[in-house]
Amino acid sequence: MTVPPLIVAPSILAADFARLADEVRAIEHAADWLHVDVMDNHFVPNLTIGLPVVQSLRAATQLPFDVHLMIEDPRRWAPGYADAGAYNVTFHAEACDDPVALAKDLRSAGAKAGLAIDRDTPIEPYLDLLPSFDTLLIMTIKAGFGGQRFIPQLLDKVHAARRHVASGHLELRIEVDGGIAADTIEQAAAAGADAFVAGTAVYGADDPAEAVRRLRGLAERATTGA
């Protein structure tokens, strides 16, 4: 198998919501994906954007949308994001009683299917489901709020997932989300992650596009040993 290029996905959770289209365009030529955090104030204690905003933003950029559903009952809502043009739709294992069935629905709707594992959820029960998915998102914080401090111990899950992917020769992105910045991305890359969600580290920078490029360079250095 060929090794896929690393992905940096800025999270618009950290962007200026009054200027979302401009904030997206600021990183359009540097980022690989645009990470969209959807929270419902039920599965997590926060409320963010939903499907109408995604539909509107879809017309404003060519970036692939990486939609992260932190919501209850994802089977009801997830296919709508695929229909809206999301490239990848990720839902939480903790919120779904039949993850494989929902993954099939998403793929049928034309999107990649992602499975998210929250901070306190063991990864082992879900490893055998991974052939049904295109992305495994491992939270490196507690899902629900931006700006939290990275928890390095959660990289044990990344190591476990990478070993499982390698032993099974799976085609799967391993994405990390939470506290990813210049001082943490190398650890995550060395553990086996190949897609990185970064919010404050990008949109808190004076030059968000340059921040994306710097993060990618650091991750590449960790994976190549350069």
mmCIF file of N, CA and C in Angstrom, residues 8 31 39 95 98 114 139 214 217:
data_model
loop_
_atom_site.group_PDB
_atom_site.id
_atom_site.type_symbol
_atom_site.label_atom_id
_atom_site.label_comp_id
_atom_site.label_asym_id
_atom_site.label_seq_id
_atom_site.Cartn_x
_atom_site.Cartn_y
_atom_site.Cartn_z
ATOM 1 N N VAL A 8 -4.078 18.146 6.965
ATOM 2 C CA VAL A 8 -4.332 19.141 8.006
ATOM 3 C C VAL A 8 -5.719 19.726 7.755
ATOM 4 N N ALA A 31 -4.921 24.405 3.391
ATOM 5 C CA ALA A 31 -5.512 23.270 4.093
ATOM 6 C C ALA A 31 -5.866 22.151 3.119
ATOM 7 N N MET A 39 -22.367 20.277 16.973
ATOM 8 C CA MET A 39 -22.704 19.892 18.343
ATOM 9 C C MET A 39 -24.154 20.266 18.632
ATOM 10 N N ALA A 95 -22.684 7.245 20.361
ATOM 11 C CA ALA A 95 -24.030 7.735 20.074
ATOM 12 C C ALA A 95 -24.792 6.855 19.100
ATOM 13 N N ASP A 98 -25.584 0.997 15.896
ATOM 14 C CA ASP A 98 -25.194 0.154 14.757
ATOM 15 C C ASP A 98 -24.286 0.969 13.843
ATOM 16 N N GLY A 114 -16.808 8.053 8.794
ATOM 17 C CA GLY A 114 -15.843 8.141 9.883
ATOM 18 C C GLY A 114 -16.454 7.744 11.210
ATOM 19 N N MET A 139 -10.312 11.289 19.650
ATOM 20 C CA MET A 139 -10.263 12.534 20.409
ATOM 21 C C MET A 139 -9.055 12.533 21.336
ATOM 22 N N ARG A 214 2.910 25.271 8.455
ATOM 23 C CA ARG A 214 3.889 24.934 9.489
ATOM 24 C C ARG A 214 3.511 23.633 10.192
ATOM 25 N N GLY A 217 4.351 20.715 8.002
ATOM 26 C CA GLY A 217 5.789 20.474 7.981
ATOM 27 C C GLY A 217 6.276 19.759 9.228
#
